[in-house]
């Protein structure tokens, strides 16, 4: 398995060399659909403390973790399953909401210190998510980009993989794309296993890089950019007998209204590639058709014979 020599986006460069950074960011979004993020402004000490809190929450008894119920489909506790027997995760929908964070913490009997760490982390990572999304829009020549993402939902998910000597070489999480615009991942700083598919269709390893985030573009970024940005298939493989923990924060899509490309990205030479759709509809479409690796986008393509199926399911 090859190592992943992917783009690195230094967010400090956005202040020092904005044009160069935006060019590099657009190329990363188009060619890879993912990139490493450095100088993001979140203190390493906070990332370390958040990882300790996450590990303690994931080690809670099952009956407590089961209190972490869904707000939208797939947003709460996910126990090990037939598809992903080595994986479990806890979820928080709307990480930008202090009330939602407190509800999440209460479900899990988090201590006052744990609550403070989670709320501080959520606020700072939300700012990173929104900042990168805005720079992605600016890289396409758009202005006033912050308006495009107002009212978009953000979610985070804390993940635990229980690897044993017997599971080395097996799958931790099956191949999938993210049902989101952008994911910011704080990966396990010691235990690898994340792999992304490159443009040649081969999986490459993403080695741990402490202190950085790993950005992954999802299906919604592909639609919103009218096909300009890629969306990357990825998976987690068991590399060693160890517990692997990661924290994924997602910019999902609009809570209200529809996902569609901005008018500036549509013209006679590049007509809209996808029908407008509600985010929740697309998520349900993926789940109901067991399409977890971007296949559901074909059902919403403007020239797809499956449009009627997608419309009927929406209604």
PDB file of C-alpha atoms in Angstrom:
ATOM      1  CA  UNK A   1       0.000   0.000   0.000  1.00  0.00           C
ATOM      2  CA  UNK A   2       1.454   3.377  -1.081  1.00  0.00           C
ATOM      3  CA  UNK A   3       1.841   6.294   1.288  1.00  0.00           C
ATOM      4  CA  UNK A   4      -0.322   9.311   0.554  1.00  0.00           C
ATOM      5  CA  UNK A   5       1.694  12.247  -0.778  1.00  0.00           C
ATOM      6  CA  UNK A   6      -1.269  14.592  -0.760  1.00  0.00           C
ATOM      7  CA  UNK A   7      -1.581  18.392  -0.642  1.00  0.00           C
ATOM      8  CA  UNK A   8      -0.941  20.283   2.577  1.00  0.00           C
ATOM      9  CA  UNK A   9      -2.892  23.510   3.114  1.00  0.00           C
ATOM     10  CA  UNK A  10      -1.210  25.910   5.524  1.00  0.00           C
ATOM     11  CA  UNK A  11      -3.969  28.230   6.740  1.00  0.00           C
ATOM     12  CA  UNK A  12      -1.412  30.815   7.839  1.00  0.00           C
ATOM     13  CA  UNK A  13      -0.585  31.152   4.169  1.00  0.00           C
ATOM     14  CA  UNK A  14      -4.117  32.489   3.587  1.00  0.00           C
ATOM     15  CA  UNK A  15      -3.018  35.677   5.358  1.00  0.00           C
ATOM     16  CA  UNK A  16       0.512  35.822   3.975  1.00  0.00           C
ATOM     17  CA  UNK A  17      -0.072  34.633   0.384  1.00  0.00           C
ATOM     18  CA  UNK A  18      -3.843  34.485  -0.200  1.00  0.00           C
ATOM     19  CA  UNK A  19      -3.739  33.985  -3.969  1.00  0.00           C
ATOM     20  CA  UNK A  20      -1.214  31.154  -3.798  1.00  0.00           C
ATOM     21  CA  UNK A  21      -3.147  29.443  -1.010  1.00  0.00           C
ATOM     22  CA  UNK A  22      -6.472  29.626  -2.863  1.00  0.00           C
ATOM     23  CA  UNK A  23      -4.899  28.215  -6.013  1.00  0.00           C
ATOM     24  CA  UNK A  24      -3.370  25.359  -4.034  1.00  0.00           C
ATOM     25  CA  UNK A  25      -6.679  24.751  -2.228  1.00  0.00           C
ATOM     26  CA  UNK A  26      -8.691  24.603  -5.444  1.00  0.00           C
ATOM     27  CA  UNK A  27      -6.224  22.158  -6.975  1.00  0.00           C
ATOM     28  CA  UNK A  28      -6.438  19.965  -3.860  1.00  0.00           C
ATOM     29  CA  UNK A  29     -10.245  19.995  -3.978  1.00  0.00           C
ATOM     30  CA  UNK A  30     -10.315  19.164  -7.670  1.00  0.00           C
ATOM     31  CA  UNK A  31      -7.498  16.623  -7.889  1.00  0.00           C
ATOM     32  CA  UNK A  32      -7.693  14.844  -4.521  1.00  0.00           C
ATOM     33  CA  UNK A  33     -10.900  15.761  -2.727  1.00  0.00           C
ATOM     34  CA  UNK A  34      -8.869  15.834   0.496  1.00  0.00           C
ATOM     35  CA  UNK A  35      -5.880  17.580   2.044  1.00  0.00           C
ATOM     36  CA  UNK A  36      -3.892  17.972   5.248  1.00  0.00           C
ATOM     37  CA  UNK A  37      -4.540  21.190   7.224  1.00  0.00           C
ATOM     38  CA  UNK A  38      -1.790  22.868   9.260  1.00  0.00           C
ATOM     39  CA  UNK A  39      -1.563  26.134  11.242  1.00  0.00           C
ATOM     40  CA  UNK A  40      -5.320  25.980  11.779  1.00  0.00           C
ATOM     41  CA  UNK A  41      -5.340  27.880  15.076  1.00  0.00           C
ATOM     42  CA  UNK A  42      -6.619  25.112  17.372  1.00  0.00           C
ATOM     43  CA  UNK A  43      -4.089  24.614  20.164  1.00  0.00           C
ATOM     44  CA  UNK A  44      -2.358  21.247  20.287  1.00  0.00           C
ATOM     45  CA  UNK A  45      -3.042  21.139  24.021  1.00  0.00           C
ATOM     46  CA  UNK A  46      -6.796  21.390  23.389  1.00  0.00           C
ATOM     47  CA  UNK A  47      -6.601  18.624  20.784  1.00  0.00           C
ATOM     48  CA  UNK A  48      -4.773  16.398  23.283  1.00  0.00           C
ATOM     49  CA  UNK A  49      -7.311  17.092  26.036  1.00  0.00           C
ATOM     50  CA  UNK A  50     -10.218  16.495  23.665  1.00  0.00           C
ATOM     51  CA  UNK A  51      -8.765  13.133  22.711  1.00  0.00           C
ATOM     52  CA  UNK A  52      -8.587  12.163  26.410  1.00  0.00           C
ATOM     53  CA  UNK A  53     -12.220  13.192  26.916  1.00  0.00           C
ATOM     54  CA  UNK A  54     -13.306  11.305  23.818  1.00  0.00           C
ATOM     55  CA  UNK A  55     -11.528   8.142  24.904  1.00  0.00           C
ATOM     56  CA  UNK A  56     -13.188   8.267  28.315  1.00  0.00           C
ATOM     57  CA  UNK A  57     -16.654   8.736  26.784  1.00  0.00           C
ATOM     58  CA  UNK A  58     -16.164   5.864  24.371  1.00  0.00           C
ATOM     59  CA  UNK A  59     -15.136   3.628  27.280  1.00  0.00           C
ATOM     60  CA  UNK A  60     -18.426   4.266  29.114  1.00  0.00           C
ATOM     61  CA  UNK A  61     -20.800   1.342  29.771  1.00  0.00           C
ATOM     62  CA  UNK A  62     -23.104   0.486  26.879  1.00  0.00           C
ATOM     63  CA  UNK A  63     -26.274   1.537  28.710  1.00  0.00           C
ATOM     64  CA  UNK A  64     -24.923   5.086  29.067  1.00  0.00           C
ATOM     65  CA  UNK A  65     -23.715   5.309  25.465  1.00  0.00           C
ATOM     66  CA  UNK A  66     -27.157   4.170  24.286  1.00  0.00           C
ATOM     67  CA  UNK A  67     -28.609   7.406  25.706  1.00  0.00           C
ATOM     68  CA  UNK A  68     -26.881   9.233  22.849  1.00  0.00           C
ATOM     69  CA  UNK A  69     -29.944   9.089  20.584  1.00  0.00           C
ATOM     70  CA  UNK A  70     -30.375  10.323  17.000  1.00  0.00           C
ATOM     71  CA  UNK A  71     -31.477  13.855  16.198  1.00  0.00           C
ATOM     72  CA  UNK A  72     -31.284  13.054  12.494  1.00  0.00           C
ATOM     73  CA  UNK A  73     -30.614   9.595  11.068  1.00  0.00           C
ATOM     74  CA  UNK A  74     -27.170   8.383  12.092  1.00  0.00           C
ATOM     75  CA  UNK A  75     -26.353  11.272  14.419  1.00  0.00           C
ATOM     76  CA  UNK A  76     -26.383   9.343  17.718  1.00  0.00           C
ATOM     77  CA  UNK A  77     -24.608   6.297  19.117  1.00  0.00           C
ATOM     78  CA  UNK A  78     -23.639   3.641  16.593  1.00  0.00           C
ATOM     79  CA  UNK A  79     -22.822   0.237  18.106  1.00  0.00           C
ATOM     80  CA  UNK A  80     -20.727  -2.360  16.297  1.00  0.00           C
ATOM     81  CA  UNK A  81     -22.677  -3.790  13.350  1.00  0.00           C
ATOM     82  CA  UNK A  82     -22.450  -6.608  10.840  1.00  0.00           C
ATOM     83  CA  UNK A  83     -21.057  -4.168   8.274  1.00  0.00           C
ATOM     84  CA  UNK A  84     -18.561  -2.572  10.713  1.00  0.00           C
ATOM     85  CA  UNK A  85     -18.067  -5.023  13.622  1.00  0.00           C
ATOM     86  CA  UNK A  86     -14.907  -3.328  14.935  1.00  0.00           C
ATOM     87  CA  UNK A  87     -16.346   0.183  15.015  1.00  0.00           C
ATOM     88  CA  UNK A  88     -18.545   2.183  17.367  1.00  0.00           C
ATOM     89  CA  UNK A  89     -19.167   5.899  17.669  1.00  0.00           C
ATOM     90  CA  UNK A  90     -20.956   8.670  19.518  1.00  0.00           C
ATOM     91  CA  UNK A  91     -22.442  11.674  17.748  1.00  0.00           C
ATOM     92  CA  UNK A  92     -23.420  15.270  18.373  1.00  0.00           C
ATOM     93  CA  UNK A  93     -25.714  17.030  15.900  1.00  0.00           C
ATOM     94  CA  UNK A  94     -25.314  20.822  15.619  1.00  0.00           C
ATOM     95  CA  UNK A  95     -21.941  21.302  17.267  1.00  0.00           C
ATOM     96  CA  UNK A  96     -22.337  25.083  16.881  1.00  0.00           C
ATOM     97  CA  UNK A  97     -25.159  25.038  19.423  1.00  0.00           C
ATOM     98  CA  UNK A  98     -24.211  25.336  23.096  1.00  0.00           C
ATOM     99  CA  UNK A  99     -27.582  23.834  24.002  1.00  0.00           C
ATOM    100  CA  UNK A 100     -26.969  20.799  21.783  1.00  0.00           C
ATOM    101  CA  UNK A 101     -23.524  20.316  23.324  1.00  0.00           C
ATOM    102  CA  UNK A 102     -24.959  20.432  26.838  1.00  0.00           C
ATOM    103  CA  UNK A 103     -27.631  17.893  25.873  1.00  0.00           C
ATOM    104  CA  UNK A 104     -24.947  15.585  24.469  1.00  0.00           C
ATOM    105  CA  UNK A 105     -22.868  15.951  27.633  1.00  0.00           C
ATOM    106  CA  UNK A 106     -25.865  15.310  29.890  1.00  0.00           C
ATOM    107  CA  UNK A 107     -26.728  12.130  28.000  1.00  0.00           C
ATOM    108  CA  UNK A 108     -23.246  10.812  28.813  1.00  0.00           C
ATOM    109  CA  UNK A 109     -22.931  12.180  32.371  1.00  0.00           C
ATOM    110  CA  UNK A 110     -19.934  14.269  31.332  1.00  0.00           C
ATOM    111  CA  UNK A 111     -18.134  16.118  34.111  1.00  0.00           C
ATOM    112  CA  UNK A 112     -17.951  19.947  34.193  1.00  0.00           C
ATOM    113  CA  UNK A 113     -14.358  19.762  32.922  1.00  0.00           C
ATOM    114  CA  UNK A 114     -15.308  17.424  30.072  1.00  0.00           C
ATOM    115  CA  UNK A 115     -18.173  19.741  29.125  1.00  0.00           C
ATOM    116  CA  UNK A 116     -15.799  22.701  29.006  1.00  0.00           C
ATOM    117  CA  UNK A 117     -13.319  20.863  26.790  1.00  0.00           C
ATOM    118  CA  UNK A 118     -16.036  19.663  24.409  1.00  0.00           C
ATOM    119  CA  UNK A 119     -17.655  23.099  24.134  1.00  0.00           C
ATOM    120  CA  UNK A 120     -14.319  24.865  23.572  1.00  0.00           C
ATOM    121  CA  UNK A 121     -13.234  22.292  21.002  1.00  0.00           C
ATOM    122  CA  UNK A 122     -16.595  22.427  19.224  1.00  0.00           C
ATOM    123  CA  UNK A 123     -16.494  26.215  18.956  1.00  0.00           C
ATOM    124  CA  UNK A 124     -12.929  26.334  17.631  1.00  0.00           C
ATOM    125  CA  UNK A 125     -13.294  23.469  15.154  1.00  0.00           C
ATOM    126  CA  UNK A 126     -16.577  24.951  13.910  1.00  0.00           C
ATOM    127  CA  UNK A 127     -14.659  28.134  13.087  1.00  0.00           C
ATOM    128  CA  UNK A 128     -12.043  26.099  11.220  1.00  0.00           C
ATOM    129  CA  UNK A 129     -14.743  24.263   9.250  1.00  0.00           C
ATOM    130  CA  UNK A 130     -16.516  27.462   8.239  1.00  0.00           C
ATOM    131  CA  UNK A 131     -13.256  29.217   7.421  1.00  0.00           C
ATOM    132  CA  UNK A 132     -12.086  26.444   5.102  1.00  0.00           C
ATOM    133  CA  UNK A 133     -15.518  26.209   3.435  1.00  0.00           C
ATOM    134  CA  UNK A 134     -15.439  29.941   2.737  1.00  0.00           C
ATOM    135  CA  UNK A 135     -11.933  29.706   1.284  1.00  0.00           C
ATOM    136  CA  UNK A 136     -13.091  26.825  -0.915  1.00  0.00           C
ATOM    137  CA  UNK A 137     -15.815  29.091  -2.298  1.00  0.00           C
ATOM    138  CA  UNK A 138     -13.384  31.969  -2.784  1.00  0.00           C
ATOM    139  CA  UNK A 139     -11.054  29.637  -4.683  1.00  0.00           C
ATOM    140  CA  UNK A 140     -13.854  29.363  -7.285  1.00  0.00           C
ATOM    141  CA  UNK A 141     -14.024  33.155  -7.606  1.00  0.00           C
ATOM    142  CA  UNK A 142     -17.132  33.637  -5.442  1.00  0.00           C
ATOM    143  CA  UNK A 143     -17.596  36.711  -3.242  1.00  0.00           C
ATOM    144  CA  UNK A 144     -19.536  37.048   0.005  1.00  0.00           C
ATOM    145  CA  UNK A 145     -19.099  33.315   0.507  1.00  0.00           C
ATOM    146  CA  UNK A 146     -20.032  33.347   4.201  1.00  0.00           C
ATOM    147  CA  UNK A 147     -23.642  33.954   3.150  1.00  0.00           C
ATOM    148  CA  UNK A 148     -23.760  30.646   1.278  1.00  0.00           C
ATOM    149  CA  UNK A 149     -23.090  28.596   4.404  1.00  0.00           C
ATOM    150  CA  UNK A 150     -25.297  30.457   6.882  1.00  0.00           C
ATOM    151  CA  UNK A 151     -27.696  28.074   8.576  1.00  0.00           C
ATOM    152  CA  UNK A 152     -25.791  24.950   7.548  1.00  0.00           C
ATOM    153  CA  UNK A 153     -25.733  22.166  10.121  1.00  0.00           C
ATOM    154  CA  UNK A 154     -22.509  20.946  11.697  1.00  0.00           C
ATOM    155  CA  UNK A 155     -22.087  17.591  13.382  1.00  0.00           C
ATOM    156  CA  UNK A 156     -19.288  15.739  15.067  1.00  0.00           C
ATOM    157  CA  UNK A 157     -18.714  12.067  15.609  1.00  0.00           C
ATOM    158  CA  UNK A 158     -16.189  10.429  17.928  1.00  0.00           C
ATOM    159  CA  UNK A 159     -15.000   7.066  16.679  1.00  0.00           C
ATOM    160  CA  UNK A 160     -13.487   4.000  18.327  1.00  0.00           C
ATOM    161  CA  UNK A 161     -12.015   0.993  16.524  1.00  0.00           C
ATOM    162  CA  UNK A 162     -11.258  -2.059  18.676  1.00  0.00           C
ATOM    163  CA  UNK A 163      -8.552  -3.908  16.771  1.00  0.00           C
ATOM    164  CA  UNK A 164      -7.166  -7.272  17.943  1.00  0.00           C
ATOM    165  CA  UNK A 165      -4.403  -9.565  16.640  1.00  0.00           C
ATOM    166  CA  UNK A 166      -7.111 -11.627  14.932  1.00  0.00           C
ATOM    167  CA  UNK A 167      -8.504  -8.613  13.028  1.00  0.00           C
ATOM    168  CA  UNK A 168      -5.249  -7.290  11.562  1.00  0.00           C
ATOM    169  CA  UNK A 169      -5.782  -6.909   7.823  1.00  0.00           C
ATOM    170  CA  UNK A 170      -9.557  -6.615   8.087  1.00  0.00           C
ATOM    171  CA  UNK A 171     -11.793  -3.591   7.606  1.00  0.00           C
ATOM    172  CA  UNK A 172     -12.459  -1.130  10.428  1.00  0.00           C
ATOM    173  CA  UNK A 173     -14.993   0.850   8.379  1.00  0.00           C
ATOM    174  CA  UNK A 174     -16.224  -0.091   4.926  1.00  0.00           C
ATOM    175  CA  UNK A 175     -15.550   2.011   1.823  1.00  0.00           C
ATOM    176  CA  UNK A 176     -17.686   5.146   1.860  1.00  0.00           C
ATOM    177  CA  UNK A 177     -17.902   8.809   1.007  1.00  0.00           C
ATOM    178  CA  UNK A 178     -19.090  11.384   3.523  1.00  0.00           C
ATOM    179  CA  UNK A 179     -22.668  12.619   3.292  1.00  0.00           C
ATOM    180  CA  UNK A 180     -21.413  16.135   3.972  1.00  0.00           C
ATOM    181  CA  UNK A 181     -19.823  19.171   2.365  1.00  0.00           C
ATOM    182  CA  UNK A 182     -16.599  19.003   4.357  1.00  0.00           C
ATOM    183  CA  UNK A 183     -15.152  16.810   7.101  1.00  0.00           C
ATOM    184  CA  UNK A 184     -12.342  17.882   9.431  1.00  0.00           C
ATOM    185  CA  UNK A 185     -10.761  14.825  11.026  1.00  0.00           C
ATOM    186  CA  UNK A 186      -8.528  14.741  14.080  1.00  0.00           C
ATOM    187  CA  UNK A 187      -7.050  11.349  13.430  1.00  0.00           C
ATOM    188  CA  UNK A 188      -5.439   8.987  15.920  1.00  0.00           C
ATOM    189  CA  UNK A 189      -1.924  10.331  16.416  1.00  0.00           C
ATOM    190  CA  UNK A 190      -0.429   6.864  16.961  1.00  0.00           C
ATOM    191  CA  UNK A 191      -2.545   4.228  15.194  1.00  0.00           C
ATOM    192  CA  UNK A 192      -2.873   4.499  11.401  1.00  0.00           C
ATOM    193  CA  UNK A 193      -5.364   2.813   9.135  1.00  0.00           C
ATOM    194  CA  UNK A 194      -7.084   5.622   7.220  1.00  0.00           C
ATOM    195  CA  UNK A 195      -6.886   5.159   3.466  1.00  0.00           C
ATOM    196  CA  UNK A 196      -8.203   7.342   0.626  1.00  0.00           C
ATOM    197  CA  UNK A 197      -8.766   6.501  -3.005  1.00  0.00           C
ATOM    198  CA  UNK A 198      -6.657   8.540  -5.424  1.00  0.00           C
ATOM    199  CA  UNK A 199      -7.721   9.604  -8.919  1.00  0.00           C
ATOM    200  CA  UNK A 200      -6.314   6.387 -10.357  1.00  0.00           C
ATOM    201  CA  UNK A 201      -8.679   4.273  -8.258  1.00  0.00           C
ATOM    202  CA  UNK A 202      -6.030   2.969  -5.840  1.00  0.00           C
ATOM    203  CA  UNK A 203      -6.178   3.252  -2.056  1.00  0.00           C
ATOM    204  CA  UNK A 204      -3.256   5.021  -0.402  1.00  0.00           C
ATOM    205  CA  UNK A 205      -2.378   5.268   3.283  1.00  0.00           C
ATOM    206  CA  UNK A 206      -2.859   8.519   5.183  1.00  0.00           C
ATOM    207  CA  UNK A 207      -0.230   8.441   7.938  1.00  0.00           C
ATOM    208  CA  UNK A 208      -0.941  10.092  11.317  1.00  0.00           C
ATOM    209  CA  UNK A 209       0.262  13.689  11.639  1.00  0.00           C
ATOM    210  CA  UNK A 210      -0.150  14.981  15.216  1.00  0.00           C
ATOM    211  CA  UNK A 211      -1.316  18.576  15.582  1.00  0.00           C
ATOM    212  CA  UNK A 212      -2.910  18.738  12.140  1.00  0.00           C
ATOM    213  CA  UNK A 213      -6.376  18.040  10.747  1.00  0.00           C
ATOM    214  CA  UNK A 214      -7.243  15.983   7.700  1.00  0.00           C
ATOM    215  CA  UNK A 215      -9.920  17.495   5.439  1.00  0.00           C
ATOM    216  CA  UNK A 216     -12.227  15.278   3.370  1.00  0.00           C
ATOM    217  CA  UNK A 217     -14.693  16.583   0.771  1.00  0.00           C
ATOM    218  CA  UNK A 218     -18.054  14.826   0.687  1.00  0.00           C
ATOM    219  CA  UNK A 219     -20.907  14.376  -1.771  1.00  0.00           C
ATOM    220  CA  UNK A 220     -22.415  17.789  -1.012  1.00  0.00           C
ATOM    221  CA  UNK A 221     -19.199  19.606  -2.051  1.00  0.00           C
ATOM    222  CA  UNK A 222     -19.381  17.909  -5.441  1.00  0.00           C
ATOM    223  CA  UNK A 223     -22.984  19.037  -5.951  1.00  0.00           C
ATOM    224  CA  UNK A 224     -22.486  22.559  -4.568  1.00  0.00           C
ATOM    225  CA  UNK A 225     -19.471  23.193  -6.820  1.00  0.00           C
ATOM    226  CA  UNK A 226     -21.423  21.907  -9.839  1.00  0.00           C
ATOM    227  CA  UNK A 227     -18.995  19.037 -10.243  1.00  0.00           C
ATOM    228  CA  UNK A 228     -15.779  21.031  -9.925  1.00  0.00           C
ATOM    229  CA  UNK A 229     -14.736  19.615  -6.564  1.00  0.00           C
ATOM    230  CA  UNK A 230     -14.104  15.918  -6.068  1.00  0.00           C
ATOM    231  CA  UNK A 231     -15.481  13.713  -3.319  1.00  0.00           C
ATOM    232  CA  UNK A 232     -13.206  11.038  -1.992  1.00  0.00           C
ATOM    233  CA  UNK A 233     -13.878   7.407  -1.165  1.00  0.00           C
ATOM    234  CA  UNK A 234     -12.108   6.300   1.991  1.00  0.00           C
ATOM    235  CA  UNK A 235     -11.965   3.479   4.514  1.00  0.00           C
ATOM    236  CA  UNK A 236     -10.217   2.415   7.716  1.00  0.00           C
ATOM    237  CA  UNK A 237      -8.142  -0.775   7.736  1.00  0.00           C
ATOM    238  CA  UNK A 238      -6.872  -2.629  10.811  1.00  0.00           C
ATOM    239  CA  UNK A 239      -3.096  -2.221  10.825  1.00  0.00           C
ATOM    240  CA  UNK A 240      -2.248  -3.338  14.350  1.00  0.00           C
ATOM    241  CA  UNK A 241      -3.814  -4.795  17.490  1.00  0.00           C
ATOM    242  CA  UNK A 242      -4.737  -1.577  19.243  1.00  0.00           C
ATOM    243  CA  UNK A 243      -7.627   0.771  19.993  1.00  0.00           C
ATOM    244  CA  UNK A 244      -7.878   3.557  17.426  1.00  0.00           C
ATOM    245  CA  UNK A 245      -9.742   6.776  18.263  1.00  0.00           C
ATOM    246  CA  UNK A 246     -10.601   9.701  15.970  1.00  0.00           C
ATOM    247  CA  UNK A 247     -12.801  12.810  16.019  1.00  0.00           C
ATOM    248  CA  UNK A 248     -14.657  13.828  12.853  1.00  0.00           C
ATOM    249  CA  UNK A 249     -16.422  17.185  12.519  1.00  0.00           C
ATOM    250  CA  UNK A 250     -18.765  17.675   9.555  1.00  0.00           C
ATOM    251  CA  UNK A 251     -20.212  20.676   7.754  1.00  0.00           C
ATOM    252  CA  UNK A 252     -23.296  18.879   6.456  1.00  0.00           C
ATOM    253  CA  UNK A 253     -25.619  21.096   4.461  1.00  0.00           C
ATOM    254  CA  UNK A 254     -28.467  23.571   4.891  1.00  0.00           C
ATOM    255  CA  UNK A 255     -30.931  22.801   7.675  1.00  0.00           C
ATOM    256  CA  UNK A 256     -33.610  24.451   5.566  1.00  0.00           C
ATOM    257  CA  UNK A 257     -33.787  25.033   1.843  1.00  0.00           C
ATOM    258  CA  UNK A 258     -32.055  23.002  -0.834  1.00  0.00           C
ATOM    259  CA  UNK A 259     -28.550  21.979  -1.809  1.00  0.00           C
ATOM    260  CA  UNK A 260     -27.763  23.539  -5.169  1.00  0.00           C
ATOM    261  CA  UNK A 261     -24.834  25.140  -6.956  1.00  0.00           C
ATOM    262  CA  UNK A 262     -24.570  28.944  -6.616  1.00  0.00           C
ATOM    263  CA  UNK A 263     -25.820  30.705  -9.740  1.00  0.00           C
ATOM    264  CA  UNK A 264     -22.303  32.031 -10.410  1.00  0.00           C
ATOM    265  CA  UNK A 265     -21.128  28.445 -10.954  1.00  0.00           C
ATOM    266  CA  UNK A 266     -23.812  27.712 -13.547  1.00  0.00           C
ATOM    267  CA  UNK A 267     -23.807  28.995 -17.140  1.00  0.00           C
ATOM    268  CA  UNK A 268     -24.785  27.769 -20.631  1.00  0.00           C
ATOM    269  CA  UNK A 269     -21.404  26.099 -21.010  1.00  0.00           C
ATOM    270  CA  UNK A 270     -21.726  24.427 -17.621  1.00  0.00           C
ATOM    271  CA  UNK A 271     -25.406  23.798 -16.861  1.00  0.00           C
ATOM    272  CA  UNK A 272     -26.447  22.409 -13.458  1.00  0.00           C
ATOM    273  CA  UNK A 273     -25.391  18.790 -13.079  1.00  0.00           C
ATOM    274  CA  UNK A 274     -27.789  17.930 -10.237  1.00  0.00           C
ATOM    275  CA  UNK A 275     -31.381  18.549  -9.271  1.00  0.00           C
ATOM    276  CA  UNK A 276     -31.805  20.740  -6.178  1.00  0.00           C
ATOM    277  CA  UNK A 277     -32.550  18.635  -3.100  1.00  0.00           C
ATOM    278  CA  UNK A 278     -33.013  18.881   0.642  1.00  0.00           C
ATOM    279  CA  UNK A 279     -30.054  17.574   2.627  1.00  0.00           C
ATOM    280  CA  UNK A 280     -32.223  15.255   4.706  1.00  0.00           C
ATOM    281  CA  UNK A 281     -33.727  13.796   1.549  1.00  0.00           C
ATOM    282  CA  UNK A 282     -30.303  12.936   0.178  1.00  0.00           C
ATOM    283  CA  UNK A 283     -29.208  11.337   3.440  1.00  0.00           C
ATOM    284  CA  UNK A 284     -32.345   9.172   3.476  1.00  0.00           C
ATOM    285  CA  UNK A 285     -31.811   8.312  -0.197  1.00  0.00           C
ATOM    286  CA  UNK A 286     -28.325   7.022   0.586  1.00  0.00           C
ATOM    287  CA  UNK A 287     -29.502   4.964   3.534  1.00  0.00           C
ATOM    288  CA  UNK A 288     -32.644   3.508   1.940  1.00  0.00           C
ATOM    289  CA  UNK A 289     -30.740   2.389  -1.138  1.00  0.00           C
ATOM    290  CA  UNK A 290     -27.634   1.286   0.819  1.00  0.00           C
ATOM    291  CA  UNK A 291     -25.528   3.632  -1.306  1.00  0.00           C
ATOM    292  CA  UNK A 292     -22.703   4.768   0.952  1.00  0.00           C
ATOM    293  CA  UNK A 293     -19.988   5.638  -1.566  1.00  0.00           C
ATOM    294  CA  UNK A 294     -21.512   8.450  -3.610  1.00  0.00           C
ATOM    295  CA  UNK A 295     -23.655   6.226  -5.843  1.00  0.00           C
ATOM    296  CA  UNK A 296     -26.832   8.050  -4.794  1.00  0.00           C
ATOM    297  CA  UNK A 297     -25.641  11.175  -6.595  1.00  0.00           C
ATOM    298  CA  UNK A 298     -26.479   9.449  -9.869  1.00  0.00           C
ATOM    299  CA  UNK A 299     -30.132   9.368  -8.801  1.00  0.00           C
ATOM    300  CA  UNK A 300     -30.133  13.167  -8.646  1.00  0.00           C
ATOM    301  CA  UNK A 301     -28.183  13.883 -11.814  1.00  0.00           C
ATOM    302  CA  UNK A 302     -30.105  16.163 -14.167  1.00  0.00           C
ATOM    303  CA  UNK A 303     -29.739  13.669 -17.011  1.00  0.00           C
ATOM    304  CA  UNK A 304     -30.311  10.514 -14.986  1.00  0.00           C
ATOM    305  CA  UNK A 305     -33.127   8.087 -15.829  1.00  0.00           C
ATOM    306  CA  UNK A 306     -33.417   7.575 -12.058  1.00  0.00           C
ATOM    307  CA  UNK A 307     -34.697  11.118 -11.432  1.00  0.00           C
ATOM    308  CA  UNK A 308     -38.279   9.953 -11.168  1.00  0.00           C
ATOM    309  CA  UNK A 309     -37.300   7.440  -8.458  1.00  0.00           C
ATOM    310  CA  UNK A 310     -35.509  10.167  -6.499  1.00  0.00           C
ATOM    311  CA  UNK A 311     -38.457  12.568  -6.854  1.00  0.00           C
ATOM    312  CA  UNK A 312     -40.987   9.945  -5.801  1.00  0.00           C
ATOM    313  CA  UNK A 313     -38.950   9.089  -2.685  1.00  0.00           C
ATOM    314  CA  UNK A 314     -38.696  12.786  -1.821  1.00  0.00           C
ATOM    315  CA  UNK A 315     -42.479  13.113  -2.053  1.00  0.00           C
TER     316      UNK A 315
END
